[in-house]
């Protein structure tokens, strides 16, 4: 199994301050874990390239992107607050376009048969970024930009997006809730941030709410009962994963009690579906995960599964 690992040091230029959990060290923690285990040597490593304006505005209107760019502070100026927890620095949009560009490059690698699957170790995350609103540490919806690249440049028609972050991917739902060709399956602690789109009002949105305290066996049963039938009905030509690791029991941002093996299990389940319907085509993209040790170990298990180990 050829697994591509796409990242870029410039994704770490976005910095919301030393107190903020969405820190540049998140990518370092994954890299260090991979190096310690020697799994890094089993992967094909590539640098991200920044997404182009054309690729971004398929998802976000040009006026919204321009507004974000104009909101960036000058170098050395104080951070600019977007919402209660989301701040912009001088290099934020550069990092955001690099994160989205990693997903575009990963999409191309999979669809050109240069890799079986891809993990994009990028930040800022993207699944809370709605079509015209940035929030929840997110500025651009990285996964959606990759999905639209696959649809517009490679003729992919039916896509599945699977999101196992502890927070609901409201941005992805906002973008695709009226598009029957994109199935969105999302597990998340409920009730919890972002407090919207948690009710499954659309046939192509499969929400799997988790109670605080939910453990691995409960999570696995809920996922099997809700996602598998929908995926089998949808028969996707490609699968994108919003891979959030903040449902880990040690993560400070949520109250779901998953362990590393649960992330391995859910990844293998997604791979089984992908083998049946889309020749294994998967692009996985980092979302949450804020305990650095837990993030490193859980992401390692996820990548192990992608690699077929």
PDB file of C-alpha atoms in Angstrom:
ATOM      1  CA  UNK A   1       0.000   0.000   0.000  1.00  0.00           C
ATOM      2  CA  UNK A   2       1.477   3.343  -1.076  1.00  0.00           C
ATOM      3  CA  UNK A   3       0.518   6.047   1.427  1.00  0.00           C
ATOM      4  CA  UNK A   4       1.462   9.627   0.687  1.00  0.00           C
ATOM      5  CA  UNK A   5       2.131  12.032   3.560  1.00  0.00           C
ATOM      6  CA  UNK A   6       1.669  15.668   2.585  1.00  0.00           C
ATOM      7  CA  UNK A   7       2.544  18.566   4.853  1.00  0.00           C
ATOM      8  CA  UNK A   8       4.537  21.798   4.849  1.00  0.00           C
ATOM      9  CA  UNK A   9       6.501  23.689   7.458  1.00  0.00           C
ATOM     10  CA  UNK A  10       4.664  26.864   6.427  1.00  0.00           C
ATOM     11  CA  UNK A  11       1.425  25.446   7.855  1.00  0.00           C
ATOM     12  CA  UNK A  12       3.057  26.226  11.191  1.00  0.00           C
ATOM     13  CA  UNK A  13       3.349  29.949  10.429  1.00  0.00           C
ATOM     14  CA  UNK A  14      -0.249  30.426  11.582  1.00  0.00           C
ATOM     15  CA  UNK A  15       0.000  31.010  15.334  1.00  0.00           C
ATOM     16  CA  UNK A  16      -2.875  32.136  17.565  1.00  0.00           C
ATOM     17  CA  UNK A  17      -0.684  32.563  20.628  1.00  0.00           C
ATOM     18  CA  UNK A  18       1.072  30.331  23.193  1.00  0.00           C
ATOM     19  CA  UNK A  19      -2.160  29.763  25.151  1.00  0.00           C
ATOM     20  CA  UNK A  20      -4.127  28.497  22.160  1.00  0.00           C
ATOM     21  CA  UNK A  21      -4.722  24.713  21.813  1.00  0.00           C
ATOM     22  CA  UNK A  22      -4.611  24.833  18.003  1.00  0.00           C
ATOM     23  CA  UNK A  23      -0.864  25.291  18.011  1.00  0.00           C
ATOM     24  CA  UNK A  24       1.926  24.795  15.455  1.00  0.00           C
ATOM     25  CA  UNK A  25       3.238  21.990  17.692  1.00  0.00           C
ATOM     26  CA  UNK A  26       0.347  19.790  16.575  1.00  0.00           C
ATOM     27  CA  UNK A  27       2.073  18.948  13.298  1.00  0.00           C
ATOM     28  CA  UNK A  28       5.414  18.495  15.052  1.00  0.00           C
ATOM     29  CA  UNK A  29       3.874  15.985  17.455  1.00  0.00           C
ATOM     30  CA  UNK A  30       2.689  13.792  14.564  1.00  0.00           C
ATOM     31  CA  UNK A  31       6.014  14.046  12.755  1.00  0.00           C
ATOM     32  CA  UNK A  32       7.943  13.125  15.902  1.00  0.00           C
ATOM     33  CA  UNK A  33       5.753  10.097  16.580  1.00  0.00           C
ATOM     34  CA  UNK A  34       6.211   8.847  13.028  1.00  0.00           C
ATOM     35  CA  UNK A  35       9.972   9.308  13.255  1.00  0.00           C
ATOM     36  CA  UNK A  36      10.214   7.501  16.599  1.00  0.00           C
ATOM     37  CA  UNK A  37       8.431   4.443  15.251  1.00  0.00           C
ATOM     38  CA  UNK A  38      10.177   4.499  11.842  1.00  0.00           C
ATOM     39  CA  UNK A  39       6.746   4.567  10.152  1.00  0.00           C
ATOM     40  CA  UNK A  40       7.895   7.811   8.524  1.00  0.00           C
ATOM     41  CA  UNK A  41      10.285   5.751   6.400  1.00  0.00           C
ATOM     42  CA  UNK A  42       7.354   3.726   5.044  1.00  0.00           C
ATOM     43  CA  UNK A  43       5.561   6.789   3.660  1.00  0.00           C
ATOM     44  CA  UNK A  44       6.028   8.865   0.524  1.00  0.00           C
ATOM     45  CA  UNK A  45       6.661  12.438   1.695  1.00  0.00           C
ATOM     46  CA  UNK A  46       5.613  15.514  -0.280  1.00  0.00           C
ATOM     47  CA  UNK A  47       5.408  19.234   0.356  1.00  0.00           C
ATOM     48  CA  UNK A  48       2.080  20.955  -0.063  1.00  0.00           C
ATOM     49  CA  UNK A  49       1.596  23.616  -2.693  1.00  0.00           C
ATOM     50  CA  UNK A  50      -0.712  26.564  -1.994  1.00  0.00           C
ATOM     51  CA  UNK A  51      -4.239  26.246  -3.354  1.00  0.00           C
ATOM     52  CA  UNK A  52      -5.019  28.652  -6.170  1.00  0.00           C
ATOM     53  CA  UNK A  53      -7.764  31.253  -6.061  1.00  0.00           C
ATOM     54  CA  UNK A  54      -9.681  29.242  -8.683  1.00  0.00           C
ATOM     55  CA  UNK A  55      -9.599  26.143  -6.475  1.00  0.00           C
ATOM     56  CA  UNK A  56     -10.686  28.047  -3.353  1.00  0.00           C
ATOM     57  CA  UNK A  57     -13.585  29.994  -4.903  1.00  0.00           C
ATOM     58  CA  UNK A  58     -15.279  26.789  -6.027  1.00  0.00           C
ATOM     59  CA  UNK A  59     -16.142  26.490  -2.328  1.00  0.00           C
ATOM     60  CA  UNK A  60     -15.942  29.997  -0.844  1.00  0.00           C
ATOM     61  CA  UNK A  61     -17.132  33.122  -2.700  1.00  0.00           C
ATOM     62  CA  UNK A  62     -14.357  35.426  -3.832  1.00  0.00           C
ATOM     63  CA  UNK A  63     -15.744  38.258  -1.670  1.00  0.00           C
ATOM     64  CA  UNK A  64     -15.475  36.099   1.453  1.00  0.00           C
ATOM     65  CA  UNK A  65     -11.886  35.095   0.678  1.00  0.00           C
ATOM     66  CA  UNK A  66     -10.967  38.721  -0.011  1.00  0.00           C
ATOM     67  CA  UNK A  67     -12.555  39.737   3.300  1.00  0.00           C
ATOM     68  CA  UNK A  68     -10.371  37.223   5.132  1.00  0.00           C
ATOM     69  CA  UNK A  69      -7.259  38.445   3.356  1.00  0.00           C
ATOM     70  CA  UNK A  70      -8.054  42.075   4.193  1.00  0.00           C
ATOM     71  CA  UNK A  71      -8.651  41.118   7.842  1.00  0.00           C
ATOM     72  CA  UNK A  72      -5.098  39.884   8.305  1.00  0.00           C
ATOM     73  CA  UNK A  73      -2.985  42.148  10.510  1.00  0.00           C
ATOM     74  CA  UNK A  74       0.284  43.603   9.342  1.00  0.00           C
ATOM     75  CA  UNK A  75       3.471  41.886  10.458  1.00  0.00           C
ATOM     76  CA  UNK A  76       4.067  42.655  14.142  1.00  0.00           C
ATOM     77  CA  UNK A  77       0.520  43.927  14.715  1.00  0.00           C
ATOM     78  CA  UNK A  78      -1.835  42.288  17.277  1.00  0.00           C
ATOM     79  CA  UNK A  79      -3.835  39.244  16.253  1.00  0.00           C
ATOM     80  CA  UNK A  80      -7.271  39.891  14.744  1.00  0.00           C
ATOM     81  CA  UNK A  81     -10.199  38.072  16.338  1.00  0.00           C
ATOM     82  CA  UNK A  82     -12.601  36.241  13.980  1.00  0.00           C
ATOM     83  CA  UNK A  83     -14.722  34.639  16.709  1.00  0.00           C
ATOM     84  CA  UNK A  84     -14.314  33.873  20.412  1.00  0.00           C
ATOM     85  CA  UNK A  85     -11.616  31.238  19.783  1.00  0.00           C
ATOM     86  CA  UNK A  86     -10.302  32.022  16.292  1.00  0.00           C
ATOM     87  CA  UNK A  87      -7.626  34.604  15.565  1.00  0.00           C
ATOM     88  CA  UNK A  88      -5.711  35.688  12.494  1.00  0.00           C
ATOM     89  CA  UNK A  89      -2.047  36.540  12.332  1.00  0.00           C
ATOM     90  CA  UNK A  90       0.092  37.959   9.563  1.00  0.00           C
ATOM     91  CA  UNK A  91       0.655  34.527   7.968  1.00  0.00           C
ATOM     92  CA  UNK A  92      -2.729  32.905   8.634  1.00  0.00           C
ATOM     93  CA  UNK A  93      -4.101  32.942   5.088  1.00  0.00           C
ATOM     94  CA  UNK A  94      -0.819  31.733   3.645  1.00  0.00           C
ATOM     95  CA  UNK A  95      -0.950  28.730   6.003  1.00  0.00           C
ATOM     96  CA  UNK A  96      -4.639  28.188   5.184  1.00  0.00           C
ATOM     97  CA  UNK A  97      -4.037  28.159   1.426  1.00  0.00           C
ATOM     98  CA  UNK A  98      -1.127  25.768   1.983  1.00  0.00           C
ATOM     99  CA  UNK A  99      -3.379  23.433   4.007  1.00  0.00           C
ATOM    100  CA  UNK A 100      -6.044  23.458   1.300  1.00  0.00           C
ATOM    101  CA  UNK A 101      -3.374  22.990  -1.356  1.00  0.00           C
ATOM    102  CA  UNK A 102      -2.127  19.856   0.391  1.00  0.00           C
ATOM    103  CA  UNK A 103      -5.576  18.319  -0.064  1.00  0.00           C
ATOM    104  CA  UNK A 104      -5.612  19.323  -3.727  1.00  0.00           C
ATOM    105  CA  UNK A 105      -2.227  17.687  -4.246  1.00  0.00           C
ATOM    106  CA  UNK A 106      -3.328  14.564  -2.378  1.00  0.00           C
ATOM    107  CA  UNK A 107      -6.481  14.366  -4.480  1.00  0.00           C
ATOM    108  CA  UNK A 108      -4.415  14.506  -7.654  1.00  0.00           C
ATOM    109  CA  UNK A 109      -2.018  11.819  -6.423  1.00  0.00           C
ATOM    110  CA  UNK A 110      -4.831   9.399  -5.666  1.00  0.00           C
ATOM    111  CA  UNK A 111      -6.724  10.058  -8.894  1.00  0.00           C
ATOM    112  CA  UNK A 112      -3.552   9.801 -10.999  1.00  0.00           C
ATOM    113  CA  UNK A 113      -2.691   6.486  -9.283  1.00  0.00           C
ATOM    114  CA  UNK A 114       0.478   7.918  -7.769  1.00  0.00           C
ATOM    115  CA  UNK A 115      -0.639   6.813  -4.289  1.00  0.00           C
ATOM    116  CA  UNK A 116      -3.249   4.436  -2.894  1.00  0.00           C
ATOM    117  CA  UNK A 117      -4.238   6.895  -0.195  1.00  0.00           C
ATOM    118  CA  UNK A 118      -3.032  10.122   1.394  1.00  0.00           C
ATOM    119  CA  UNK A 119      -2.769  11.732   4.814  1.00  0.00           C
ATOM    120  CA  UNK A 120      -2.502  15.529   4.888  1.00  0.00           C
ATOM    121  CA  UNK A 121      -0.857  16.742   8.115  1.00  0.00           C
ATOM    122  CA  UNK A 122      -1.952  20.353   7.857  1.00  0.00           C
ATOM    123  CA  UNK A 123      -3.313  23.271   9.806  1.00  0.00           C
ATOM    124  CA  UNK A 124      -5.321  25.390  10.261  1.00  0.00           C
ATOM    125  CA  UNK A 125      -8.117  22.796  10.203  1.00  0.00           C
ATOM    126  CA  UNK A 126     -11.127  23.300   7.961  1.00  0.00           C
ATOM    127  CA  UNK A 127     -14.328  21.447   8.790  1.00  0.00           C
ATOM    128  CA  UNK A 128     -15.975  24.324  10.688  1.00  0.00           C
ATOM    129  CA  UNK A 129     -15.445  26.739   7.767  1.00  0.00           C
ATOM    130  CA  UNK A 130     -18.837  27.310   6.190  1.00  0.00           C
ATOM    131  CA  UNK A 131     -19.278  28.693   2.709  1.00  0.00           C
ATOM    132  CA  UNK A 132     -19.289  32.322   3.878  1.00  0.00           C
ATOM    133  CA  UNK A 133     -18.250  32.107   7.531  1.00  0.00           C
ATOM    134  CA  UNK A 134     -14.946  31.176   9.164  1.00  0.00           C
ATOM    135  CA  UNK A 135     -15.102  29.915  12.740  1.00  0.00           C
ATOM    136  CA  UNK A 136     -13.936  27.254  15.192  1.00  0.00           C
ATOM    137  CA  UNK A 137     -10.194  27.572  14.410  1.00  0.00           C
ATOM    138  CA  UNK A 138     -11.037  27.153  10.672  1.00  0.00           C
ATOM    139  CA  UNK A 139     -10.694  29.601   7.773  1.00  0.00           C
ATOM    140  CA  UNK A 140     -11.022  27.572   4.544  1.00  0.00           C
ATOM    141  CA  UNK A 141     -12.752  24.213   4.232  1.00  0.00           C
ATOM    142  CA  UNK A 142      -9.769  22.102   3.191  1.00  0.00           C
ATOM    143  CA  UNK A 143     -11.700  18.901   2.483  1.00  0.00           C
ATOM    144  CA  UNK A 144     -14.371  20.654   0.418  1.00  0.00           C
ATOM    145  CA  UNK A 145     -11.688  22.328  -1.714  1.00  0.00           C
ATOM    146  CA  UNK A 146     -10.222  18.872  -2.403  1.00  0.00           C
ATOM    147  CA  UNK A 147     -13.661  17.426  -3.194  1.00  0.00           C
ATOM    148  CA  UNK A 148     -14.398  20.177  -5.698  1.00  0.00           C
ATOM    149  CA  UNK A 149     -11.006  19.684  -7.331  1.00  0.00           C
ATOM    150  CA  UNK A 150     -11.849  15.992  -7.816  1.00  0.00           C
ATOM    151  CA  UNK A 151     -15.248  16.822  -9.264  1.00  0.00           C
ATOM    152  CA  UNK A 152     -14.185  19.635 -11.585  1.00  0.00           C
ATOM    153  CA  UNK A 153     -10.848  18.278 -12.808  1.00  0.00           C
ATOM    154  CA  UNK A 154     -11.323  14.514 -12.772  1.00  0.00           C
ATOM    155  CA  UNK A 155     -15.039  13.997 -13.368  1.00  0.00           C
ATOM    156  CA  UNK A 156     -15.706  12.358 -10.000  1.00  0.00           C
ATOM    157  CA  UNK A 157     -19.456  12.471  -9.399  1.00  0.00           C
ATOM    158  CA  UNK A 158     -20.219  10.717  -6.106  1.00  0.00           C
ATOM    159  CA  UNK A 159     -18.106  11.490  -3.049  1.00  0.00           C
ATOM    160  CA  UNK A 160     -18.333  10.524   0.621  1.00  0.00           C
ATOM    161  CA  UNK A 161     -16.893  12.692   3.393  1.00  0.00           C
ATOM    162  CA  UNK A 162     -16.421  10.955   6.740  1.00  0.00           C
ATOM    163  CA  UNK A 163     -15.776  13.103   9.801  1.00  0.00           C
ATOM    164  CA  UNK A 164     -14.896  11.591  13.203  1.00  0.00           C
ATOM    165  CA  UNK A 165     -13.801  14.779  14.959  1.00  0.00           C
ATOM    166  CA  UNK A 166     -15.325  15.314  18.423  1.00  0.00           C
ATOM    167  CA  UNK A 167     -16.974  18.480  17.030  1.00  0.00           C
ATOM    168  CA  UNK A 168     -19.587  18.412  14.309  1.00  0.00           C
ATOM    169  CA  UNK A 169     -18.296  19.477  10.893  1.00  0.00           C
ATOM    170  CA  UNK A 170     -20.857  22.232  10.418  1.00  0.00           C
ATOM    171  CA  UNK A 171     -18.880  23.845   7.614  1.00  0.00           C
ATOM    172  CA  UNK A 172     -18.900  20.705   5.503  1.00  0.00           C
ATOM    173  CA  UNK A 173     -22.623  20.226   6.139  1.00  0.00           C
ATOM    174  CA  UNK A 174     -23.341  23.847   5.203  1.00  0.00           C
ATOM    175  CA  UNK A 175     -21.509  23.422   1.897  1.00  0.00           C
ATOM    176  CA  UNK A 176     -23.024  20.059   0.895  1.00  0.00           C
ATOM    177  CA  UNK A 177     -26.413  19.799   2.609  1.00  0.00           C
ATOM    178  CA  UNK A 178     -28.266  20.339  -0.668  1.00  0.00           C
ATOM    179  CA  UNK A 179     -25.963  18.260  -2.863  1.00  0.00           C
ATOM    180  CA  UNK A 180     -27.147  14.616  -3.109  1.00  0.00           C
ATOM    181  CA  UNK A 181     -23.924  13.567  -4.841  1.00  0.00           C
ATOM    182  CA  UNK A 182     -21.918  14.222  -1.665  1.00  0.00           C
ATOM    183  CA  UNK A 183     -22.649  12.024   1.355  1.00  0.00           C
ATOM    184  CA  UNK A 184     -21.456  13.425   4.688  1.00  0.00           C
ATOM    185  CA  UNK A 185     -21.170  11.002   7.634  1.00  0.00           C
ATOM    186  CA  UNK A 186     -20.221  12.724  10.874  1.00  0.00           C
ATOM    187  CA  UNK A 187     -19.818  11.526  14.465  1.00  0.00           C
ATOM    188  CA  UNK A 188     -19.556  14.152  17.199  1.00  0.00           C
ATOM    189  CA  UNK A 189     -20.216  14.818  20.849  1.00  0.00           C
ATOM    190  CA  UNK A 190     -23.726  16.222  21.327  1.00  0.00           C
ATOM    191  CA  UNK A 191     -24.840  18.658  22.570  1.00  0.00           C
ATOM    192  CA  UNK A 192     -21.620  20.554  21.971  1.00  0.00           C
ATOM    193  CA  UNK A 193     -19.948  23.187  19.783  1.00  0.00           C
ATOM    194  CA  UNK A 194     -20.806  24.320  17.095  1.00  0.00           C
ATOM    195  CA  UNK A 195     -24.470  24.084  18.136  1.00  0.00           C
ATOM    196  CA  UNK A 196     -25.883  23.904  14.593  1.00  0.00           C
ATOM    197  CA  UNK A 197     -26.674  21.411  11.835  1.00  0.00           C
ATOM    198  CA  UNK A 198     -26.765  18.586  14.393  1.00  0.00           C
ATOM    199  CA  UNK A 199     -30.217  17.428  13.268  1.00  0.00           C
ATOM    200  CA  UNK A 200     -30.228  15.237  10.148  1.00  0.00           C
ATOM    201  CA  UNK A 201     -32.642  17.262   8.029  1.00  0.00           C
ATOM    202  CA  UNK A 202     -31.094  16.232   4.702  1.00  0.00           C
ATOM    203  CA  UNK A 203     -30.980  12.764   3.123  1.00  0.00           C
ATOM    204  CA  UNK A 204     -27.258  13.045   2.309  1.00  0.00           C
ATOM    205  CA  UNK A 205     -26.212  14.114   5.834  1.00  0.00           C
ATOM    206  CA  UNK A 206     -25.786  11.228   8.290  1.00  0.00           C
ATOM    207  CA  UNK A 207     -25.244  12.625  11.759  1.00  0.00           C
ATOM    208  CA  UNK A 208     -24.088  10.267  14.516  1.00  0.00           C
ATOM    209  CA  UNK A 209     -24.289  12.169  17.816  1.00  0.00           C
ATOM    210  CA  UNK A 210     -22.300  10.759  20.740  1.00  0.00           C
ATOM    211  CA  UNK A 211     -23.110  11.299  24.395  1.00  0.00           C
ATOM    212  CA  UNK A 212     -20.409  12.664  26.694  1.00  0.00           C
ATOM    213  CA  UNK A 213     -18.596   9.636  28.101  1.00  0.00           C
ATOM    214  CA  UNK A 214     -19.169   7.527  24.965  1.00  0.00           C
ATOM    215  CA  UNK A 215     -16.536   4.782  24.757  1.00  0.00           C
ATOM    216  CA  UNK A 216     -15.065   2.728  21.935  1.00  0.00           C
ATOM    217  CA  UNK A 217     -17.613  -0.124  21.786  1.00  0.00           C
ATOM    218  CA  UNK A 218     -20.516   2.363  21.764  1.00  0.00           C
ATOM    219  CA  UNK A 219     -18.832   4.441  19.069  1.00  0.00           C
ATOM    220  CA  UNK A 220     -18.159   1.415  16.882  1.00  0.00           C
ATOM    221  CA  UNK A 221     -21.735   0.158  17.050  1.00  0.00           C
ATOM    222  CA  UNK A 222     -23.209   3.574  16.285  1.00  0.00           C
ATOM    223  CA  UNK A 223     -20.874   4.048  13.332  1.00  0.00           C
ATOM    224  CA  UNK A 224     -21.638   0.611  11.899  1.00  0.00           C
ATOM    225  CA  UNK A 225     -25.381   1.105  12.307  1.00  0.00           C
ATOM    226  CA  UNK A 226     -25.526   4.573  10.737  1.00  0.00           C
ATOM    227  CA  UNK A 227     -22.623   4.994   8.322  1.00  0.00           C
ATOM    228  CA  UNK A 228     -22.373   1.602   6.663  1.00  0.00           C
ATOM    229  CA  UNK A 229     -25.906   1.463   5.213  1.00  0.00           C
ATOM    230  CA  UNK A 230     -25.584   5.016   3.906  1.00  0.00           C
ATOM    231  CA  UNK A 231     -22.183   4.327   2.324  1.00  0.00           C
ATOM    232  CA  UNK A 232     -23.445   1.123   0.730  1.00  0.00           C
ATOM    233  CA  UNK A 233     -26.404   3.001  -0.758  1.00  0.00           C
ATOM    234  CA  UNK A 234     -24.276   5.916  -1.941  1.00  0.00           C
ATOM    235  CA  UNK A 235     -21.495   3.860  -3.577  1.00  0.00           C
ATOM    236  CA  UNK A 236     -18.880   6.672  -3.542  1.00  0.00           C
ATOM    237  CA  UNK A 237     -16.238   6.987  -6.232  1.00  0.00           C
ATOM    238  CA  UNK A 238     -13.855   8.564  -3.706  1.00  0.00           C
ATOM    239  CA  UNK A 239     -13.749   9.061   0.069  1.00  0.00           C
ATOM    240  CA  UNK A 240     -12.393  12.026   1.997  1.00  0.00           C
ATOM    241  CA  UNK A 241     -11.806  11.832   5.757  1.00  0.00           C
ATOM    242  CA  UNK A 242     -11.945  14.746   8.171  1.00  0.00           C
ATOM    243  CA  UNK A 243      -9.641  13.093  10.685  1.00  0.00           C
ATOM    244  CA  UNK A 244     -10.090  14.732  14.048  1.00  0.00           C
ATOM    245  CA  UNK A 245      -8.419  13.042  17.012  1.00  0.00           C
ATOM    246  CA  UNK A 246     -10.010  15.144  19.756  1.00  0.00           C
ATOM    247  CA  UNK A 247     -12.498  12.367  20.583  1.00  0.00           C
ATOM    248  CA  UNK A 248      -9.526  10.689  22.296  1.00  0.00           C
ATOM    249  CA  UNK A 249     -10.048  10.086  26.017  1.00  0.00           C
ATOM    250  CA  UNK A 250      -7.040  12.270  26.891  1.00  0.00           C
ATOM    251  CA  UNK A 251      -8.027  15.258  24.774  1.00  0.00           C
ATOM    252  CA  UNK A 252      -8.994  18.381  26.737  1.00  0.00           C
ATOM    253  CA  UNK A 253     -11.515  19.619  24.160  1.00  0.00           C
ATOM    254  CA  UNK A 254     -14.163  16.905  24.486  1.00  0.00           C
ATOM    255  CA  UNK A 255     -15.637  14.223  26.715  1.00  0.00           C
ATOM    256  CA  UNK A 256     -15.637  11.220  24.374  1.00  0.00           C
ATOM    257  CA  UNK A 257     -13.437   8.333  25.497  1.00  0.00           C
ATOM    258  CA  UNK A 258     -11.944   6.801  22.376  1.00  0.00           C
ATOM    259  CA  UNK A 259      -8.496   5.195  22.419  1.00  0.00           C
ATOM    260  CA  UNK A 260      -5.880   4.770  19.709  1.00  0.00           C
ATOM    261  CA  UNK A 261      -7.276   1.412  18.575  1.00  0.00           C
ATOM    262  CA  UNK A 262     -10.679   2.988  17.912  1.00  0.00           C
ATOM    263  CA  UNK A 263      -9.096   5.327  15.369  1.00  0.00           C
ATOM    264  CA  UNK A 264      -7.336   2.339  13.800  1.00  0.00           C
ATOM    265  CA  UNK A 265     -10.663   0.470  13.671  1.00  0.00           C
ATOM    266  CA  UNK A 266     -12.665   3.293  12.069  1.00  0.00           C
ATOM    267  CA  UNK A 267      -9.924   3.834   9.489  1.00  0.00           C
ATOM    268  CA  UNK A 268      -9.924   0.136   8.563  1.00  0.00           C
ATOM    269  CA  UNK A 269     -13.708   0.213   8.262  1.00  0.00           C
ATOM    270  CA  UNK A 270     -13.516   3.173   5.882  1.00  0.00           C
ATOM    271  CA  UNK A 271     -10.804   1.383   3.886  1.00  0.00           C
ATOM    272  CA  UNK A 272     -13.014  -1.705   3.568  1.00  0.00           C
ATOM    273  CA  UNK A 273     -15.775   0.454   2.094  1.00  0.00           C
ATOM    274  CA  UNK A 274     -13.314   2.209  -0.195  1.00  0.00           C
ATOM    275  CA  UNK A 275     -11.985  -1.112  -1.505  1.00  0.00           C
ATOM    276  CA  UNK A 276     -15.477  -2.231  -2.467  1.00  0.00           C
ATOM    277  CA  UNK A 277     -16.706   0.947  -4.142  1.00  0.00           C
ATOM    278  CA  UNK A 278     -13.790   3.155  -5.201  1.00  0.00           C
ATOM    279  CA  UNK A 279     -10.650   1.071  -5.558  1.00  0.00           C
ATOM    280  CA  UNK A 280      -9.365   2.291  -2.178  1.00  0.00           C
ATOM    281  CA  UNK A 281      -9.292   5.993  -3.102  1.00  0.00           C
ATOM    282  CA  UNK A 282      -9.006   7.895   0.198  1.00  0.00           C
ATOM    283  CA  UNK A 283      -7.681  11.340   1.091  1.00  0.00           C
ATOM    284  CA  UNK A 284      -7.512  11.950   4.845  1.00  0.00           C
ATOM    285  CA  UNK A 285      -7.035  15.425   6.288  1.00  0.00           C
ATOM    286  CA  UNK A 286      -6.110  16.441   9.828  1.00  0.00           C
ATOM    287  CA  UNK A 287      -8.794  18.339  11.737  1.00  0.00           C
ATOM    288  CA  UNK A 288      -8.767  18.442  15.576  1.00  0.00           C
ATOM    289  CA  UNK A 289      -6.598  16.862  18.264  1.00  0.00           C
ATOM    290  CA  UNK A 290      -5.204  19.035  21.041  1.00  0.00           C
ATOM    291  CA  UNK A 291      -3.417  16.803  23.533  1.00  0.00           C
ATOM    292  CA  UNK A 292      -0.085  16.577  21.737  1.00  0.00           C
ATOM    293  CA  UNK A 293       0.805  13.113  22.990  1.00  0.00           C
ATOM    294  CA  UNK A 294      -2.651  11.670  22.244  1.00  0.00           C
ATOM    295  CA  UNK A 295      -2.706  13.387  18.850  1.00  0.00           C
ATOM    296  CA  UNK A 296       0.645  11.872  17.904  1.00  0.00           C
ATOM    297  CA  UNK A 297      -0.287   8.339  18.945  1.00  0.00           C
ATOM    298  CA  UNK A 298      -3.829   8.381  17.508  1.00  0.00           C
ATOM    299  CA  UNK A 299      -2.713   9.878  14.192  1.00  0.00           C
ATOM    300  CA  UNK A 300       0.040   7.247  14.070  1.00  0.00           C
ATOM    301  CA  UNK A 301      -2.585   4.489  14.386  1.00  0.00           C
ATOM    302  CA  UNK A 302      -4.685   6.134  11.679  1.00  0.00           C
ATOM    303  CA  UNK A 303      -1.703   6.267   9.321  1.00  0.00           C
ATOM    304  CA  UNK A 304      -0.744   2.686  10.171  1.00  0.00           C
ATOM    305  CA  UNK A 305      -4.202   1.622   9.057  1.00  0.00           C
ATOM    306  CA  UNK A 306      -3.975   3.655   5.852  1.00  0.00           C
ATOM    307  CA  UNK A 307      -0.640   2.007   5.147  1.00  0.00           C
ATOM    308  CA  UNK A 308      -2.256  -1.421   5.545  1.00  0.00           C
ATOM    309  CA  UNK A 309      -0.185  -2.457   8.552  1.00  0.00           C
TER     310      UNK A 309
END
